[in-house]
mmCIF file of C-alpha atoms in Angstrom:
data_model
loop_
_atom_site.group_PDB
_atom_site.id
_atom_site.type_symbol
_atom_site.label_atom_id
_atom_site.label_comp_id
_atom_site.label_asym_id
_atom_site.label_seq_id
_atom_site.Cartn_x
_atom_site.Cartn_y
_atom_site.Cartn_z
ATOM 1 C CA MET A 24 -5.011 -16.364 6.007
ATOM 2 C CA ASN A 25 -5.297 -16.870 2.252
ATOM 3 C CA TYR A 26 -6.986 -13.998 0.438
ATOM 4 C CA SER A 27 -7.216 -13.290 -3.263
ATOM 5 C CA LEU A 28 -4.804 -10.740 -4.641
ATOM 6 C CA LEU A 29 -7.716 -8.548 -5.714
ATOM 7 C CA SER A 30 -8.975 -8.558 -2.124
ATOM 8 C CA ARG A 31 -5.507 -7.560 -0.891
ATOM 9 C CA PHE A 32 -5.224 -4.789 -3.499
ATOM 10 C CA ARG A 33 -8.614 -3.363 -2.577
ATOM 11 C CA GLY A 34 -7.987 -3.803 1.134
ATOM 12 C CA ALA A 35 -4.728 -1.871 0.887
ATOM 13 C CA TRP A 36 -6.121 1.203 -0.837
ATOM 14 C CA LEU A 37 -9.321 1.326 1.228
ATOM 15 C CA GLY A 38 -7.277 0.809 4.395
ATOM 16 C CA SER A 39 -5.051 3.769 3.586
ATOM 17 C CA LEU A 40 -8.020 6.047 2.938
ATOM 18 C CA ILE A 41 -9.845 4.960 6.089
ATOM 19 C CA GLY A 42 -6.729 5.371 8.201
ATOM 20 C CA GLN A 43 -5.976 8.810 6.849
ATOM 21 C CA GLN A 44 -9.513 10.108 7.131
ATOM 22 C CA LEU A 45 -10.138 8.790 10.638
ATOM 23 C CA ALA A 46 -7.006 10.620 11.734
ATOM 24 C CA ASN A 47 -7.965 13.817 9.910
ATOM 25 C CA HIS A 48 -11.386 13.841 11.535
ATOM 26 C CA ASN A 49 -10.151 12.799 14.987
ATOM 27 C CA ARG A 50 -12.420 9.758 15.151
ATOM 28 C CA LEU A 51 -10.710 8.007 18.047
ATOM 29 C CA ILE A 52 -13.880 7.729 20.140
ATOM 30 C CA THR A 53 -16.246 6.621 17.378
ATOM 31 C CA ILE A 54 -13.781 4.131 15.950
ATOM 32 C CA ARG A 55 -13.964 2.179 19.200
ATOM 33 C CA GLU A 56 -17.640 1.630 18.522
ATOM 34 C CA GLN A 57 -17.021 0.981 14.817
ATOM 35 C CA LYS A 58 -19.750 3.491 13.974
ATOM 36 C CA THR A 59 -17.714 5.905 11.892
ATOM 37 C CA SER A 60 -19.544 6.424 8.645
ATOM 38 C CA ILE A 61 -17.557 6.390 5.435
ATOM 39 C CA SER A 62 -20.278 8.623 3.990
ATOM 40 C CA GLU A 63 -19.026 11.342 6.327
ATOM 41 C CA LEU A 64 -15.520 10.889 4.965
ATOM 42 C CA ALA A 65 -16.350 10.946 1.269
ATOM 43 C CA LYS A 66 -13.842 12.274 -1.266
ATOM 44 C CA PRO A 67 -10.830 12.336 1.068
ATOM 45 C CA LYS A 68 -7.638 14.245 0.443
ATOM 46 C CA SER A 69 -5.570 11.472 -0.949
ATOM 47 C CA PHE A 70 -2.877 10.509 -3.404
ATOM 48 C CA TRP A 71 -5.699 9.179 -5.602
ATOM 49 C CA ARG A 72 -7.250 12.638 -5.998
ATOM 50 C CA SER A 73 -6.405 15.121 -8.733
ATOM 51 C CA ARG A 74 -4.671 18.387 -7.933
ATOM 52 C CA GLN A 75 -1.115 19.550 -8.054
ATOM 53 C CA SER A 76 -0.046 20.987 -4.710
ATOM 54 C CA ARG A 77 2.956 22.719 -3.276
ATOM 55 C CA GLY A 78 5.872 21.387 -1.287
ATOM 56 C CA ALA A 79 6.379 17.670 -1.565
ATOM 57 C CA ALA A 80 4.275 17.414 -4.719
ATOM 58 C CA ARG A 81 6.276 19.873 -6.820
ATOM 59 C CA SER A 82 7.746 17.004 -8.851
ATOM 60 C CA THR A 83 4.395 15.263 -9.351
ATOM 61 C CA PRO A 84 4.303 15.872 -13.150
ATOM 62 C CA GLU A 85 7.642 14.134 -13.573
ATOM 63 C CA ILE A 86 6.459 11.151 -11.554
ATOM 64 C CA LEU A 87 3.203 10.941 -13.485
ATOM 65 C CA SER A 88 5.078 11.077 -16.764
ATOM 66 C CA ALA A 89 7.297 8.217 -15.655
ATOM 67 C CA LEU A 90 4.296 6.213 -14.471
ATOM 68 C CA GLN A 91 2.450 6.694 -17.742
ATOM 69 C CA GLU A 92 5.468 5.466 -19.641
ATOM 70 C CA GLN A 93 5.518 2.345 -17.485
ATOM 71 C CA PHE A 94 1.910 1.285 -17.961
ATOM 72 C CA ASN A 95 -1.298 2.901 -19.191
ATOM 73 C CA VAL A 96 -3.434 1.487 -16.417
ATOM 74 C CA LEU A 97 -2.384 4.437 -14.247
ATOM 75 C CA GLU A 98 -3.026 7.050 -16.898
ATOM 76 C CA THR A 99 -5.991 8.539 -15.037
ATOM 77 C CA LEU A 100 -4.423 8.456 -11.583
ATOM 78 C CA ARG A 101 -2.951 11.651 -10.229
ATOM 79 C CA TRP A 102 -2.028 12.593 -6.721
ATOM 80 C CA GLU A 103 -1.937 15.562 -4.413
ATOM 81 C CA SER A 104 0.233 16.020 -1.375
ATOM 82 C CA ILE A 105 -1.048 15.797 2.168
ATOM 83 C CA ASP A 106 -0.639 18.898 4.302
ATOM 84 C CA SER A 107 2.299 18.838 6.739
ATOM 85 C CA VAL A 108 3.703 15.660 5.202
ATOM 86 C CA SER A 109 7.350 15.518 4.222
ATOM 87 C CA GLY A 110 8.527 14.502 0.779
ATOM 88 C CA GLN A 111 9.530 10.976 1.715
ATOM 89 C CA GLU A 112 6.285 10.309 3.581
ATOM 90 C CA TYR A 113 4.251 11.653 0.685
ATOM 91 C CA TYR A 114 5.918 9.393 -1.832
ATOM 92 C CA LEU A 115 5.391 6.352 0.351
ATOM 93 C CA LEU A 116 1.713 6.787 -0.493
ATOM 94 C CA ALA A 117 2.110 8.311 -3.949
ATOM 95 C CA ILE A 118 3.968 5.313 -5.366
ATOM 96 C CA PHE A 119 1.590 2.792 -3.822
ATOM 97 C CA PRO A 120 -0.083 1.893 -7.169
ATOM 98 C CA VAL A 121 3.373 1.156 -8.566
ATOM 99 C CA ILE A 122 4.130 -1.116 -5.613
ATOM 100 C CA MET A 123 0.920 -3.047 -6.218
ATOM 101 C CA TYR A 124 1.592 -3.477 -9.906
ATOM 102 C CA TYR A 125 5.206 -4.595 -9.485
ATOM 103 C CA HIS A 126 4.879 -6.412 -6.165
ATOM 104 C CA ASP A 127 5.943 -9.719 -7.731
ATOM 105 C CA ASP A 128 8.819 -8.203 -9.732
ATOM 106 C CA TRP A 129 11.254 -6.644 -7.286
ATOM 107 C CA CYS A 130 13.841 -5.866 -9.962
ATOM 108 C CA SER A 131 11.377 -3.705 -11.908
ATOM 109 C CA LEU A 132 10.069 -2.020 -8.771
ATOM 110 C CA SER A 133 13.488 -1.164 -7.348
ATOM 111 C CA SER A 134 14.685 -0.021 -10.777
ATOM 112 C CA PHE A 135 11.696 2.292 -11.059
ATOM 113 C CA ILE A 136 12.425 3.843 -7.664
ATOM 114 C CA ASN A 137 16.134 4.286 -8.343
ATOM 115 C CA GLN A 138 15.647 5.579 -11.884
ATOM 116 C CA ASN A 139 13.258 8.246 -10.615
ATOM 117 C CA ARG A 140 15.477 9.248 -7.712
ATOM 118 C CA TYR A 141 16.069 12.757 -9.029
ATOM 119 C CA SER A 142 12.427 13.298 -9.922
ATOM 120 C CA LEU A 143 11.523 12.146 -6.432
ATOM 121 C CA GLN A 144 14.084 14.624 -5.064
ATOM 122 C CA GLN A 145 15.137 12.215 -2.338
ATOM 123 C CA SER A 146 18.564 11.435 -0.912
ATOM 124 C CA GLN A 147 20.002 7.936 -1.202
ATOM 125 C CA LYS A 148 19.198 7.299 2.448
ATOM 126 C CA GLU A 149 15.586 8.282 1.849
ATOM 127 C CA ILE A 150 15.472 6.107 -1.256
ATOM 128 C CA ASP A 151 16.691 3.183 0.861
ATOM 129 C CA ASN A 152 13.888 3.848 3.342
ATOM 130 C CA ILE A 153 11.366 3.928 0.502
ATOM 131 C CA LEU A 154 12.710 0.599 -0.760
ATOM 132 C CA VAL A 155 12.343 -0.902 2.718
ATOM 133 C CA TRP A 156 8.751 0.304 2.824
ATOM 134 C CA CYS A 157 8.074 -1.082 -0.664
ATOM 135 C CA TYR A 158 9.390 -4.467 0.365
ATOM 136 C CA THR A 159 7.248 -4.629 3.509
ATOM 137 C CA VAL A 160 4.160 -3.821 1.422
ATOM 138 C CA ARG A 161 5.252 -6.526 -1.007
ATOM 139 C CA LEU A 162 5.451 -9.029 1.848
ATOM 140 C CA ALA A 163 2.007 -7.976 3.081
ATOM 141 C CA LEU A 164 0.454 -8.428 -0.366
ATOM 142 C CA ARG A 165 1.947 -11.919 -0.495
ATOM 143 C CA GLY A 166 0.725 -12.748 3.021
ATOM 144 C CA GLU A 167 4.307 -13.075 4.280
ATOM 145 C CA LEU A 168 4.531 -10.125 6.672
ATOM 146 C CA VAL A 169 5.547 -11.748 9.974
ATOM 147 C CA CYS A 170 7.721 -10.407 12.759
ATOM 148 C CA CYS A 171 10.291 -13.152 13.253
ATOM 149 C CA GLY A 172 13.179 -12.742 10.830
ATOM 150 C CA LEU A 173 11.610 -9.708 9.150
ATOM 151 C CA THR A 174 14.782 -7.603 9.081
ATOM 152 C CA GLU A 175 16.855 -10.374 7.538
ATOM 153 C CA ARG A 176 14.247 -11.066 4.847
ATOM 154 C CA VAL A 177 14.037 -7.400 3.912
ATOM 155 C CA VAL A 178 17.819 -6.939 3.851
ATOM 156 C CA VAL A 179 18.321 -10.034 1.694
ATOM 157 C CA GLY A 180 15.381 -9.216 -0.559
ATOM 158 C CA ILE A 181 16.502 -5.652 -1.185
ATOM 159 C CA GLY A 182 20.198 -6.451 -1.278
ATOM 160 C CA LEU A 183 20.863 -3.685 1.224
ATOM 161 C CA LYS A 184 23.770 -3.695 3.622
ATOM 162 C CA GLN A 185 23.289 -3.326 7.368
ATOM 163 C CA THR A 186 23.040 0.472 7.294
ATOM 164 C CA ALA A 187 21.262 3.110 9.346
ATOM 165 C CA SER A 188 18.371 2.914 6.894
ATOM 166 C CA ILE A 189 17.230 -0.395 8.369
ATOM 167 C CA GLN A 190 18.054 0.320 12.007
ATOM 168 C CA TRP A 191 14.461 1.294 12.707
ATOM 169 C CA LEU A 192 13.338 -2.002 11.177
ATOM 170 C CA LYS A 193 15.549 -3.888 13.627
ATOM 171 C CA GLU A 194 14.076 -1.938 16.521
ATOM 172 C CA VAL A 195 10.547 -2.810 15.430
ATOM 173 C CA GLU A 196 11.323 -6.512 15.137
ATOM 174 C CA MET A 197 13.105 -6.700 18.492
ATOM 175 C CA SER A 198 10.363 -4.699 20.217
ATOM 176 C CA CYS A 199 7.725 -7.120 18.944
ATOM 177 C CA LEU A 200 9.731 -10.173 19.946
ATOM 178 C CA ASN A 201 10.517 -8.740 23.398
ATOM 179 C CA GLY A 202 6.927 -7.730 24.111
ATOM 180 C CA LEU A 203 7.460 -3.957 24.199
ATOM 181 C CA ASN A 204 4.510 -1.654 23.678
ATOM 182 C CA SER A 205 4.345 1.249 21.231
ATOM 183 C CA ILE A 206 5.206 3.854 23.891
ATOM 184 C CA GLN A 207 8.396 2.011 24.788
ATOM 185 C CA LEU A 208 9.263 1.696 21.110
ATOM 186 C CA ALA A 209 8.642 5.407 20.560
ATOM 187 C CA LYS A 210 11.173 6.231 23.273
ATOM 188 C CA LYS A 211 13.767 4.040 21.577
ATOM 189 C CA LEU A 212 13.027 5.751 18.268
ATOM 190 C CA SER A 213 13.185 9.289 19.654
ATOM 191 C CA ALA A 214 16.732 9.788 18.383
ATOM 192 C CA MET A 215 15.973 8.203 15.019
ATOM 193 C CA GLU A 216 14.271 9.258 11.846
ATOM 194 C CA ASN A 217 11.410 7.338 10.246
ATOM 195 C CA GLY A 218 9.383 7.087 13.432
ATOM 196 C CA ASP A 219 6.193 7.072 11.366
ATOM 197 C CA LEU A 220 7.363 4.093 9.335
ATOM 198 C CA ALA A 221 8.456 2.182 12.414
ATOM 199 C CA LEU A 222 5.295 2.836 14.420
ATOM 200 C CA SER A 223 2.953 1.993 11.545
ATOM 201 C CA LEU A 224 4.751 -1.304 10.949
ATOM 202 C CA PHE A 225 4.760 -2.003 14.687
ATOM 203 C CA CYS A 226 0.991 -1.445 14.931
ATOM 204 C CA VAL A 227 0.432 -3.978 12.153
ATOM 205 C CA LEU A 228 2.808 -6.591 13.575
ATOM 206 C CA GLN A 229 1.163 -6.242 16.989
ATOM 207 C CA ASN A 230 -2.266 -6.943 15.472
ATOM 208 C CA PRO A 231 -1.461 -8.859 12.292
ATOM 209 C CA GLU A 232 -4.947 -10.203 11.630
ATOM 210 C CA ASP A 233 -7.018 -7.360 13.075
ATOM 211 C CA PHE A 234 -7.429 -4.239 10.937
ATOM 212 C CA PHE A 235 -9.615 -2.540 13.535
ATOM 213 C CA LEU A 236 -7.114 -2.880 16.393
ATOM 214 C CA THR A 237 -4.262 -1.810 14.115
ATOM 215 C CA ILE A 238 -5.984 1.470 13.232
ATOM 216 C CA GLN A 239 -7.116 2.002 16.821
ATOM 217 C CA GLN A 240 -3.546 1.658 18.080
ATOM 218 C CA ALA A 241 -2.172 3.921 15.344
ATOM 219 C CA LEU A 242 -4.640 6.670 16.248
ATOM 220 C CA PHE A 243 -3.094 7.147 19.682
ATOM 221 C CA TRP A 244 -0.185 8.995 18.071
ATOM 222 C CA GLU A 245 -1.124 12.633 17.619
ATOM 223 C CA LYS A 246 1.841 14.446 16.069
ATOM 224 C CA GLN A 247 2.098 12.291 12.954
ATOM 225 C CA THR A 248 -1.125 10.389 13.339
ATOM 226 C CA THR A 249 -2.302 10.972 9.760
ATOM 227 C CA MET A 250 0.706 9.263 8.256
ATOM 228 C CA ILE A 251 0.893 6.489 10.848
ATOM 229 C CA THR A 252 -2.751 5.514 10.407
ATOM 230 C CA ALA A 253 -2.591 5.785 6.617
ATOM 231 C CA LEU A 254 0.555 3.651 6.391
ATOM 232 C CA SER A 255 -0.848 1.195 8.934
ATOM 233 C CA GLY A 256 -4.016 0.980 6.861
ATOM 234 C CA VAL A 257 -2.025 0.127 3.737
ATOM 235 C CA LEU A 258 -0.092 -2.693 5.409
ATOM 236 C CA SER A 259 -3.001 -4.135 7.378
ATOM 237 C CA GLY A 260 -5.358 -3.864 4.413
ATOM 238 C CA ALA A 261 -2.820 -5.550 2.148
ATOM 239 C CA TYR A 262 -2.243 -8.355 4.641
ATOM 240 C CA ASN A 263 -5.875 -8.958 5.641
ATOM 241 C CA GLY A 264 -7.535 -8.101 2.353
ATOM 242 C CA LEU A 265 -10.820 -6.293 1.924
ATOM 243 C CA THR A 266 -12.451 -8.980 4.061
ATOM 244 C CA GLY A 267 -10.446 -7.835 7.079
ATOM 245 C CA ILE A 268 -11.871 -4.313 7.041
ATOM 246 C CA PRO A 269 -14.915 -3.865 9.348
ATOM 247 C CA VAL A 270 -18.159 -4.582 7.513
ATOM 248 C CA ASN A 271 -19.703 -1.194 8.340
ATOM 249 C CA TRP A 272 -16.871 0.724 6.695
ATOM 250 C CA ARG A 273 -16.670 -1.656 3.780
ATOM 251 C CA ASN A 274 -20.393 -1.538 3.016
ATOM 252 C CA LEU A 275 -20.698 2.217 3.404
ATOM 253 C CA SER A 276 -17.786 2.804 1.065
ATOM 254 C CA GLN A 277 -19.609 0.885 -1.654
ATOM 255 C CA ASN A 278 -22.228 3.644 -1.792
ATOM 256 C CA GLN A 279 -19.722 6.404 -2.540
ATOM 257 C CA ASP A 280 -18.958 7.265 -6.166
ATOM 258 C CA PHE A 281 -15.354 8.164 -5.399
ATOM 259 C CA TYR A 282 -14.628 4.833 -3.746
ATOM 260 C CA GLN A 283 -16.355 3.033 -6.599
ATOM 261 C CA GLN A 284 -14.090 4.789 -9.097
ATOM 262 C CA ILE A 285 -11.021 3.615 -7.220
ATOM 263 C CA THR A 286 -12.435 0.096 -7.037
ATOM 264 C CA THR A 287 -12.784 0.102 -10.817
ATOM 265 C CA LYS A 288 -9.217 1.347 -11.251
ATOM 266 C CA THR A 289 -7.968 -1.351 -8.917
ATOM 267 C CA GLU A 290 -9.811 -4.035 -10.867
ATOM 268 C CA ASN A 291 -8.399 -2.666 -14.130
ATOM 269 C CA MET A 292 -4.926 -2.742 -12.644
ATOM 270 C CA ILE A 293 -5.115 -6.362 -11.562
ATOM 271 C CA ALA A 294 -6.712 -7.330 -14.893
ATOM 272 C CA GLU A 295 -3.748 -5.860 -16.713
ATOM 273 C CA TRP A 296 -1.337 -7.406 -14.210
ATOM 274 C CA LEU A 297 -2.899 -10.812 -14.890
ATOM 275 C CA GLY A 298 -2.580 -10.273 -18.627
ATOM 276 C CA ILE A 299 -6.332 -10.457 -19.169
ATOM 277 C CA GLU A 300 -6.593 -6.822 -20.196
ATOM 278 C CA LEU A 301 -4.300 -5.445 -22.865
ATOM 279 C CA THR A 302 -2.163 -2.369 -22.231
ATOM 280 C CA VAL A 303 -2.838 -1.115 -25.751
ATOM 281 C CA ASN A 304 -6.438 -0.440 -26.827
ATOM 282 C CA ARG A 305 -7.545 -1.876 -23.481
ATOM 283 C CA GLY A 306 -9.212 -4.895 -25.057
ATOM 284 C CA THR A 307 -9.920 -8.166 -23.288
ATOM 285 C CA LEU A 308 -8.191 -11.420 -24.128
ATOM 286 C CA SER A 309 -11.348 -13.517 -24.165
ATOM 287 C CA SER A 310 -9.434 -16.479 -25.578
ATOM 288 C CA VAL A 311 -7.751 -17.087 -22.236
ATOM 289 C CA ILE A 312 -11.024 -17.133 -20.309
ATOM 290 C CA THR A 313 -13.439 -20.048 -20.486
ATOM 291 C CA SER A 314 -17.190 -19.490 -20.331
ATOM 292 C CA PRO A 315 -18.764 -19.667 -16.863
ATOM 293 C CA ARG A 316 -19.512 -23.206 -15.648
ATOM 294 C CA VAL A 317 -18.121 -24.741 -18.821
ATOM 295 C CA LEU A 318 -15.472 -27.443 -18.578
ATOM 296 C CA GLN A 319 -13.360 -27.897 -21.682
ATOM 297 C CA PRO A 320 -11.216 -30.873 -22.662
ATOM 298 C CA ARG A 321 -7.528 -30.155 -22.281
ATOM 299 C CA SER A 322 -7.011 -30.618 -26.010
ATOM 300 C CA ASN A 323 -9.333 -27.680 -26.670
ATOM 301 C CA LEU A 324 -7.521 -25.295 -24.360
ATOM 302 C CA LYS A 325 -4.900 -22.864 -25.604
ATOM 303 C CA ILE A 326 -2.012 -23.477 -23.260
ATOM 304 C CA ILE A 327 1.194 -21.499 -23.365
ATOM 305 C CA SER A 328 3.266 -24.648 -22.895
ATOM 306 C CA GLN A 329 1.755 -26.000 -26.124
ATOM 307 C CA GLN A 330 3.074 -22.943 -27.966
ATOM 308 C CA GLU A 331 -0.355 -21.974 -29.242
ATOM 309 C CA TYR A 332 0.144 -18.322 -28.320
#
């Protein structure tokens, strides 16, 4: 399906929050009836909230400093860690705004990840896993996340050799193509790391155009259910856009101040990404926007190809 990039951006962040909070509140029964109220899940513990925490977030100031140097649109965003989440899993969510902003510029995104390797306090293998995750989110935002040939596209796109870091990705692709279920995949992954990444991706690929079924399937995993549902929510929300999220959850979230703040930040981010909003002084380039319902002759338009900028 073709969705606007703004819809995909908003779907991704709202999907991650819904997935995480449904898992935290053990909403498996109510989710089946789609009656879970977002008002009950207001102000979730999330990477969008402000508070420095222990453990995985001990290098948060360094990351924030690097982010602020990259672009001012994230200047008000700060994150906190999620309890019982490892460093790598935490950063998969923490760097999500960066992934959105640089989703069409893989060189800048991968450079950012590699340049902040020491601040992230991750091994090279973990960095490779983060890059794989970033690329799958990138594919979802572009509407290109499909099972067949996924491993090859990721390997070529990242420029990564056939290493252990992508073995779990191979298992996910083959399991989908061979008709395995998530329990069978979990058994194959038992001796591997990154089970949360693999299972979240598997849930999305099994239900590519159904956000509800993706989250429902992810919730069956209890040990790491918070991360699996949150990561599944990111991918499914990015692929299906805000439109793909159940209407009840989407409408209820619009009445919460916290969710509205994030919506505004998302809109600011895409405005800056489009070049409509300036990084400095945060002004608006009104000259590149025509008035509503007004058609202008081509000769009156300022077009980059005419060297008028």
